[in-house]
Amino acid sequence: MSLLAGFIYRQFIHEPPVPTESYEGRTVIVTGANQGLGLEAVRWMVKLKASRVILACRSLEKGEAAIADICSTTRCPPEKLAVWRLDMASYASVQAFADKVNSELPRLDAIVLNAGVIRRTFHLAEDNEETITTNVVSLALLAFLIHPKLRETHAKFGVTTHLTVTGSELYESASFRERKAPPGKLFERLADKNTLSMDRYDTSKLLVLFFIREFATLYPVDSTGVVINIVAPGFCGSQLGREWDSRAARAATKALARPAEVGARTLVYGASASKDTHGQYLPDCKITQPNRGLAKGKAGEELQKRVWTELKTKLETIRPGVTMA
Ligand SMILES: NC(=O)c1ccc[n+]([C@@H]2O[C@H](COP(=O)([O-])OP(=O)(O)OC[C@H]3O[C@@H](n4cnc5c(N)ncnc54)[C@H](OP(=O)(O)O)[C@@H]3O)[C@@H](O)[C@H]2O)c1
């Protein structure tokens, strides 16, 4: 199916199924949970009887407002929900958040790495353009820092645990021109102000797809008990395109987008899916080979290896030893 045919099928013909897998007894974290897909994923998890959900948000105020909204629509007791501060644009915040998770939570059954941005103009966050820091580098850092807790929960409680990422079908259209950079310089090129274009978001979703496939290979589910997967929710109504707000953009979203509640079903599915989904790309809750665009074939495999190597080097400079835990 072409990108356009796939889009039409997703947006107008097919809908991800209503999640039914119980979350009873589970402790879950959702990043970027104060609005959009993250908020709706938490609402689903509460309805599916999750014991405890941590909303990881950069604004505690927005997180508390999200909790009030969820409690009023689900009658969930507020004690089941908590907001913890996490700013994915700051490596210090990511590490502080992970330290809190590792020291304060008695168990962690699933984390949905969902927070994401699209920036219209160049903003430096740490040593990268903000989209790359938020959607890729901090996500990978947090995945490495939290994975031991998911393994520990599996070992202590005999349950399968999950690390799920919100990816996007737009990985297919990434042109990732920065890949022409000399060896070892991918991230440096992406941090060059002159390289920022509309392609940046798509590239971030390609990079995170590559990361998750390598990460899942490094930590096989049979030895860790942790399912690692990446979902894609389709085009959904949310605040993601807030920097492009206009009457035309609002009309297009109204005509084409799914409600965030519908797209969020894919996140809820990913975070409770079977072991078969380990290392897999799951648009609309179906295992699908991500063999399009720059992820395709031998060249895709080589590019994936290169991204993995350069990303791991970068993570080691942020927190020495983090990729070896
Ligand atoms: N909507 C779609 O069509 C679509 C399609 C495919 C994939 N996705 C992906 O779905 C995920 C959720 O996006 P959405 O559509 O729900 O958009 P959204 O409504 O803009 O929600 C994004 C969430 O991420 C948070 N966030 C952004 N930067 C952050 C940071 N530095 N630290 C912590 N949290 C941060 C936002 O917090 P603030 O409120 O503080 O900004 C917000 O809670 C993203 O990864 C996005 O790429 C969306």
Short mmCIF file of C-alpha atoms and ligand atoms in Angstrom, two decimals:
data_model
loop_
_atom_site.label_atom_id
_atom_site.label_comp_id
_atom_site.label_asym_id
_atom_site.label_seq_id
_atom_site.Cartn_x
_atom_site.Cartn_y
_atom_site.Cartn_z
CA MET A 1 0.00 0.00 0.00
CA SER A 2 1.38 3.44 -0.91
CA LEU A 3 1.74 6.13 1.76
CA LEU A 4 -1.41 7.87 0.46
CA ALA A 5 -3.47 4.66 0.22
CA GLY A 6 -2.33 3.71 3.71
CA PHE A 7 -3.36 7.14 4.98
CA ILE A 8 -6.85 6.89 3.46
CA TYR A 9 -7.32 3.37 4.82
CA ARG A 10 -6.24 4.42 8.30
CA GLN A 11 -8.10 7.68 8.52
CA PHE A 12 -11.40 6.71 6.90
CA ILE A 13 -11.82 2.93 6.69
CA HIS A 14 -10.13 1.20 9.58
CA GLU A 15 -9.96 1.98 13.28
CA PRO A 16 -7.68 0.45 15.92
CA PRO A 17 -9.71 -1.90 18.13
CA VAL A 18 -11.03 -0.84 21.52
CA PRO A 19 -8.49 -2.11 24.08
CA THR A 20 -9.76 -4.84 26.39
CA GLU A 21 -6.62 -6.32 27.99
CA SER A 22 -6.86 -5.71 31.75
CA TYR A 23 -4.38 -3.37 33.44
CA GLU A 24 -5.41 -4.58 36.89
CA GLY A 25 -2.52 -4.61 39.38
CA ARG A 26 -0.21 -2.76 37.00
CA THR A 27 1.83 0.37 37.63
CA VAL A 28 2.34 2.38 34.44
CA ILE A 29 4.14 5.56 33.38
CA VAL A 30 3.05 7.63 30.38
CA THR A 31 5.28 10.51 29.27
CA GLY A 32 3.65 13.60 27.75
CA ALA A 33 0.42 12.59 29.47
CA ASN A 34 -1.16 15.98 30.11
CA GLN A 35 -2.89 16.17 26.72
CA GLY A 36 -3.42 14.51 23.35
CA LEU A 37 -2.57 10.84 22.92
CA GLY A 38 -0.84 10.52 26.29
CA LEU A 39 -3.84 11.85 28.20
CA GLU A 40 -6.22 9.55 26.33
CA ALA A 41 -3.94 6.57 26.88
CA VAL A 42 -4.04 7.22 30.64
CA ARG A 43 -7.84 7.48 30.52
CA TRP A 44 -8.00 4.08 28.81
CA MET A 45 -5.58 2.52 31.31
CA VAL A 46 -7.65 3.78 34.22
CA LYS A 47 -10.79 2.33 32.65
CA LEU A 48 -8.90 -0.95 32.26
CA LYS A 49 -8.30 -0.87 36.04
CA ALA A 50 -4.61 0.10 36.25
CA SER A 51 -3.57 0.27 39.92
CA ARG A 52 -1.32 3.27 39.57
CA VAL A 53 -0.50 5.62 36.68
CA ILE A 54 2.27 8.23 36.75
CA LEU A 55 1.78 11.11 34.34
CA ALA A 56 5.28 12.29 33.42
CA CYS A 57 4.90 15.93 32.39
CA ARG A 58 7.08 19.00 32.09
CA SER A 59 4.33 21.12 33.67
CA LEU A 60 3.02 19.86 37.02
CA GLU A 61 0.09 22.25 36.71
CA LYS A 62 -0.99 20.80 33.35
CA GLY A 63 -0.53 17.30 34.76
CA GLU A 64 -2.77 18.06 37.74
CA ALA A 65 -5.42 19.47 35.38
CA ALA A 66 -5.21 16.23 33.36
CA ILE A 67 -5.71 14.18 36.54
CA ALA A 68 -8.79 16.24 37.46
CA ASP A 69 -10.18 15.67 33.97
CA ILE A 70 -9.54 11.90 34.07
CA CYS A 71 -11.06 11.55 37.54
CA SER A 72 -14.17 13.45 36.54
CA THR A 73 -14.75 11.33 33.43
CA THR A 74 -13.90 7.92 34.88
CA ARG A 75 -14.66 8.25 38.60
CA CYS A 76 -11.12 7.05 39.24
CA PRO A 77 -9.94 7.87 42.79
CA PRO A 78 -7.24 10.57 42.46
CA GLU A 79 -4.83 8.54 44.67
CA LYS A 80 -4.29 6.15 41.76
CA LEU A 81 -2.79 8.95 39.67
CA ALA A 82 0.27 11.13 40.19
CA VAL A 83 2.18 13.73 38.20
CA TRP A 84 5.95 13.53 38.22
CA ARG A 85 8.06 16.17 36.58
CA LEU A 86 9.92 15.22 33.42
CA ASP A 87 11.35 17.59 30.85
CA MET A 88 12.64 15.65 27.89
CA ALA A 89 14.51 18.73 26.66
CA SER A 90 16.86 18.40 29.66
CA TYR A 91 19.20 15.43 30.23
CA ALA A 92 19.39 16.34 33.93
CA SER A 93 15.60 16.15 34.22
CA VAL A 94 15.50 12.77 32.43
CA GLN A 95 18.12 11.36 34.79
CA ALA A 96 16.44 12.80 37.90
CA PHE A 97 13.13 11.30 36.77
CA ALA A 98 14.67 7.88 36.17
CA ASP A 99 16.43 7.98 39.56
CA LYS A 100 13.07 8.72 41.23
CA VAL A 101 11.39 5.85 39.36
CA ASN A 102 14.17 3.45 40.28
CA SER A 103 14.24 4.44 43.95
CA GLU A 104 10.57 5.15 44.75
CA LEU A 105 8.41 2.77 42.71
CA PRO A 106 8.01 -0.73 44.18
CA ARG A 107 7.21 -1.98 40.68
CA LEU A 108 6.91 -0.75 37.10
CA ASP A 109 4.84 -2.81 34.68
CA ALA A 110 4.96 -0.52 31.66
CA ILE A 111 6.28 2.77 30.39
CA VAL A 112 4.92 4.51 27.30
CA LEU A 113 7.53 6.90 25.90
CA ASN A 114 5.07 9.20 24.23
CA ALA A 115 6.20 12.84 24.77
CA GLY A 116 7.11 14.47 21.48
CA VAL A 117 7.36 17.78 19.65
CA ILE A 118 7.51 19.35 16.22
CA ARG A 119 9.28 22.73 16.21
CA ARG A 120 8.82 25.24 13.44
CA THR A 121 11.96 27.21 14.19
CA PHE A 122 15.36 26.23 15.52
CA HIS A 123 15.65 25.78 19.28
CA LEU A 124 18.70 24.32 20.89
CA ALA A 125 18.00 21.91 23.75
CA GLU A 126 21.17 20.53 25.30
CA ASP A 127 23.50 19.82 22.38
CA ASN A 128 20.85 19.18 19.70
CA GLU A 129 17.95 20.81 17.96
CA GLU A 130 14.98 20.36 20.31
CA THR A 131 13.07 17.78 18.21
CA ILE A 132 16.08 15.49 18.24
CA THR A 133 16.73 15.92 21.97
CA THR A 134 13.08 15.33 22.91
CA ASN A 135 11.97 12.70 20.40
CA VAL A 136 15.20 10.71 20.11
CA VAL A 137 18.16 11.29 22.46
CA SER A 138 16.27 11.79 25.73
CA LEU A 139 13.89 9.00 24.78
CA ALA A 140 16.81 6.61 24.28
CA LEU A 141 18.46 7.81 27.51
CA LEU A 142 15.26 7.22 29.47
CA ALA A 143 14.75 3.80 27.87
CA PHE A 144 18.22 2.67 28.96
CA LEU A 145 17.75 4.11 32.48
CA ILE A 146 14.31 2.55 33.06
CA HIS A 147 14.82 -0.86 31.45
CA PRO A 148 16.49 -2.32 34.60
CA LYS A 149 13.34 -1.44 36.64
CA LEU A 150 11.15 -3.28 34.13
CA ARG A 151 13.47 -6.30 34.30
CA GLU A 152 13.41 -6.18 38.10
CA THR A 153 9.58 -6.09 38.13
CA HIS A 154 9.49 -9.11 35.83
CA ALA A 155 11.87 -11.01 38.09
CA LYS A 156 10.10 -10.07 41.36
CA PHE A 157 6.49 -10.45 40.32
CA GLY A 158 6.68 -12.96 37.46
CA VAL A 159 4.88 -10.65 35.02
CA THR A 160 5.75 -9.57 31.50
CA THR A 161 6.56 -5.85 31.46
CA HIS A 162 6.53 -3.36 28.58
CA LEU A 163 8.48 -0.47 27.12
CA THR A 164 6.43 1.10 24.33
CA VAL A 165 7.28 4.09 22.14
CA THR A 166 4.85 6.31 20.23
CA GLY A 167 6.30 6.27 16.71
CA SER A 168 4.74 7.51 13.50
CA GLU A 169 3.95 6.33 10.00
CA LEU A 170 5.81 9.45 8.88
CA TYR A 171 9.11 7.59 9.30
CA GLU A 172 8.33 6.45 5.75
CA SER A 173 8.66 9.91 4.28
CA ALA A 174 11.83 10.97 6.13
CA SER A 175 14.49 12.18 3.72
CA PHE A 176 17.12 12.55 6.48
CA ARG A 177 19.58 14.47 4.31
CA GLU A 178 21.89 14.80 7.33
CA ARG A 179 22.87 11.15 6.79
CA LYS A 180 25.37 12.44 4.21
CA ALA A 181 27.46 13.73 7.13
CA PRO A 182 30.91 12.12 7.61
CA PRO A 183 31.13 9.08 9.93
CA GLY A 184 30.52 9.99 13.57
CA LYS A 185 28.93 13.32 12.68
CA LEU A 186 25.22 12.54 12.24
CA PHE A 187 24.09 14.29 15.40
CA GLU A 188 26.47 17.19 14.86
CA ARG A 189 24.91 17.73 11.42
CA LEU A 190 21.38 17.50 12.87
CA ALA A 191 22.37 20.19 15.40
CA ASP A 192 23.39 22.58 12.61
CA LYS A 193 20.79 25.36 12.48
CA ASN A 194 20.92 25.41 8.68
CA THR A 195 19.71 21.81 8.38
CA LEU A 196 16.33 22.38 10.07
CA SER A 197 13.40 21.75 7.71
CA MET A 198 9.90 20.26 7.74
CA ASP A 199 11.60 16.89 7.42
CA ARG A 200 13.01 17.05 10.95
CA TYR A 201 10.01 15.46 12.68
CA ASP A 202 9.82 12.59 10.16
CA THR A 203 13.55 12.03 10.61
CA SER A 204 13.12 11.93 14.39
CA LYS A 205 10.52 9.16 13.98
CA LEU A 206 12.83 7.22 11.64
CA LEU A 207 15.67 7.50 14.16
CA VAL A 208 13.52 6.32 17.03
CA LEU A 209 12.29 3.36 14.97
CA PHE A 210 15.93 2.41 14.34
CA PHE A 211 16.70 2.85 18.04
CA ILE A 212 13.87 0.62 19.22
CA ARG A 213 14.73 -2.18 16.81
CA GLU A 214 18.34 -2.22 18.01
CA PHE A 215 17.36 -1.82 21.67
CA ALA A 216 15.00 -4.79 21.41
CA THR A 217 17.77 -6.87 19.83
CA LEU A 218 20.14 -5.95 22.67
CA TYR A 219 17.58 -7.00 25.30
CA PRO A 220 15.67 -10.09 24.07
CA VAL A 221 12.33 -10.59 25.77
CA ASP A 222 13.05 -14.25 26.58
CA SER A 223 15.93 -13.32 28.86
CA THR A 224 14.56 -10.04 30.28
CA GLY A 225 10.77 -10.49 30.43
CA VAL A 226 10.41 -6.98 28.95
CA VAL A 227 8.50 -6.49 25.69
CA ILE A 228 9.90 -3.54 23.71
CA ASN A 229 7.82 -2.22 20.81
CA ILE A 230 6.91 0.87 18.82
CA VAL A 231 3.36 1.83 17.87
CA ALA A 232 1.99 4.27 15.29
CA PRO A 233 -1.38 5.90 16.00
CA GLY A 234 -2.29 7.46 12.63
CA PHE A 235 -2.99 11.16 12.18
CA CYS A 236 -4.84 12.31 15.31
CA GLY A 237 -6.34 15.53 16.57
CA SER A 238 -3.97 16.92 19.22
CA GLN A 239 -1.81 19.94 19.99
CA LEU A 240 1.19 18.53 18.14
CA GLY A 241 0.96 21.00 15.24
CA ARG A 242 0.29 23.96 17.55
CA GLU A 243 3.01 26.08 15.95
CA TRP A 244 1.21 25.85 12.59
CA ASP A 245 -2.19 26.86 13.94
CA SER A 246 -4.45 28.50 11.32
CA ARG A 247 -8.05 28.24 10.19
CA ALA A 248 -6.99 26.00 7.26
CA ALA A 249 -4.95 23.73 9.54
CA ARG A 250 -7.87 23.38 11.94
CA ALA A 251 -10.24 22.57 9.06
CA ALA A 252 -7.84 19.93 7.66
CA THR A 253 -7.45 18.35 11.09
CA LYS A 254 -11.20 18.27 11.56
CA ALA A 255 -11.69 16.62 8.17
CA LEU A 256 -8.86 14.11 8.31
CA ALA A 257 -7.72 13.39 11.85
CA ARG A 258 -8.84 10.66 14.19
CA PRO A 259 -9.86 11.68 17.70
CA ALA A 260 -6.90 11.33 20.08
CA GLU A 261 -8.90 8.72 22.01
CA VAL A 262 -8.90 6.47 18.93
CA GLY A 263 -5.17 6.88 18.23
CA ALA A 264 -4.40 6.33 21.93
CA ARG A 265 -5.77 2.80 21.70
CA THR A 266 -2.55 1.86 19.89
CA LEU A 267 -0.46 3.01 22.87
CA VAL A 268 -2.62 1.06 25.32
CA TYR A 269 -2.36 -2.01 23.09
CA GLY A 270 1.44 -1.71 22.75
CA ALA A 271 1.93 -1.50 26.53
CA SER A 272 0.10 -4.78 27.12
CA ALA A 273 0.79 -6.65 23.86
CA SER A 274 2.11 -10.19 23.62
CA LYS A 275 5.77 -11.20 23.40
CA ASP A 276 5.36 -11.58 19.62
CA THR A 277 5.43 -7.80 19.38
CA HIS A 278 8.95 -7.55 20.82
CA GLY A 279 11.07 -5.36 18.54
CA GLN A 280 8.11 -4.82 16.24
CA TYR A 281 6.53 -1.81 14.61
CA LEU A 282 2.79 -1.75 15.33
CA PRO A 283 0.72 0.70 13.29
CA ASP A 284 -2.93 0.29 14.24
CA CYS A 285 -2.12 -2.61 16.59
CA LYS A 286 -0.78 -4.87 13.82
CA ILE A 287 2.74 -6.22 13.45
CA THR A 288 4.00 -4.64 10.23
CA GLN A 289 7.44 -4.74 8.62
CA PRO A 290 8.74 -1.15 8.55
CA ASN A 291 10.38 -1.67 5.19
CA ARG A 292 9.67 1.65 3.55
CA GLY A 293 11.62 4.77 2.79
CA LEU A 294 15.05 4.88 4.35
CA ALA A 295 14.29 1.88 6.57
CA LYS A 296 14.08 -0.36 3.51
CA GLY A 297 16.49 -3.18 2.60
CA LYS A 298 20.22 -3.49 3.14
CA ALA A 299 20.78 0.27 3.00
CA GLY A 300 18.18 0.67 5.75
CA GLU A 301 19.95 -1.91 7.91
CA GLU A 302 23.27 -0.14 7.44
CA LEU A 303 21.79 3.25 8.27
CA GLN A 304 20.15 1.75 11.37
CA LYS A 305 23.52 0.38 12.58
CA ARG A 306 25.17 3.74 12.02
CA VAL A 307 22.47 5.62 13.93
CA TRP A 308 22.68 3.09 16.78
CA THR A 309 26.45 3.39 17.06
CA GLU A 310 26.46 7.18 17.02
CA LEU A 311 23.50 7.41 19.41
CA LYS A 312 25.14 5.06 21.92
CA THR A 313 28.34 7.11 21.81
CA LYS A 314 26.29 10.20 22.51
CA LEU A 315 24.46 8.56 25.44
CA GLU A 316 27.77 7.45 26.94
CA THR A 317 28.97 11.06 27.00
CA ILE A 318 25.76 12.07 28.80
CA ARG A 319 25.90 9.27 31.36
CA PRO A 320 28.95 7.00 31.23
CA GLY A 321 28.01 3.30 31.44
CA VAL A 322 24.32 3.87 30.67
CA THR A 323 24.25 1.64 27.60
CA MET A 324 25.84 -1.27 29.47
CA ALA A 325 23.32 -1.70 32.31
N1 LIG B 1 -1.10 13.55 16.63
C1 LIG B 1 -0.68 12.77 15.65
O1 LIG B 1 -1.22 12.78 14.54
C2 LIG B 1 0.48 11.84 15.88
C3 LIG B 1 0.74 10.87 14.91
C4 LIG B 1 1.81 10.00 15.10
C5 LIG B 1 2.58 10.11 16.24
N2 LIG B 1 2.31 11.06 17.17
C6 LIG B 1 3.17 11.14 18.35
O2 LIG B 1 2.34 11.05 19.50
C7 LIG B 1 3.03 11.60 20.62
C8 LIG B 1 2.07 12.49 21.38
O3 LIG B 1 1.74 13.60 20.57
P1 LIG B 1 0.28 14.26 20.51
O4 LIG B 1 -0.16 14.11 19.11
O5 LIG B 1 -0.55 13.77 21.59
O6 LIG B 1 0.69 15.80 20.68
P2 LIG B 1 0.46 16.83 21.87
O7 LIG B 1 -0.98 17.02 22.12
O8 LIG B 1 1.27 18.02 21.48
O9 LIG B 1 1.11 16.11 23.12
C9 LIG B 1 2.51 16.02 23.24
C10 LIG B 1 2.86 15.78 24.68
O10 LIG B 1 4.29 15.71 24.79
C11 LIG B 1 4.68 16.63 25.80
N3 LIG B 1 6.01 17.15 25.61
C12 LIG B 1 6.52 17.87 24.59
N4 LIG B 1 7.78 18.21 24.84
C13 LIG B 1 8.08 17.72 26.06
C14 LIG B 1 9.22 17.78 26.89
N5 LIG B 1 10.32 18.44 26.53
N6 LIG B 1 9.18 17.14 28.07
C15 LIG B 1 8.08 16.49 28.48
N7 LIG B 1 6.95 16.42 27.76
C16 LIG B 1 6.96 17.04 26.56
C17 LIG B 1 3.66 17.76 25.74
O11 LIG B 1 3.69 18.54 26.92
P3 LIG B 1 3.29 20.10 26.91
O12 LIG B 1 1.80 20.16 26.99
O13 LIG B 1 3.97 20.64 28.11
O14 LIG B 1 3.80 20.68 25.63
C18 LIG B 1 2.40 16.93 25.59
O15 LIG B 1 1.99 16.42 26.82
C19 LIG B 1 4.24 12.32 20.05
O16 LIG B 1 5.39 11.52 20.24
C20 LIG B 1 3.92 12.42 18.58
O17 LIG B 1 5.08 12.49 17.80
C21 LIG B 1 1.27 11.93 17.02
#
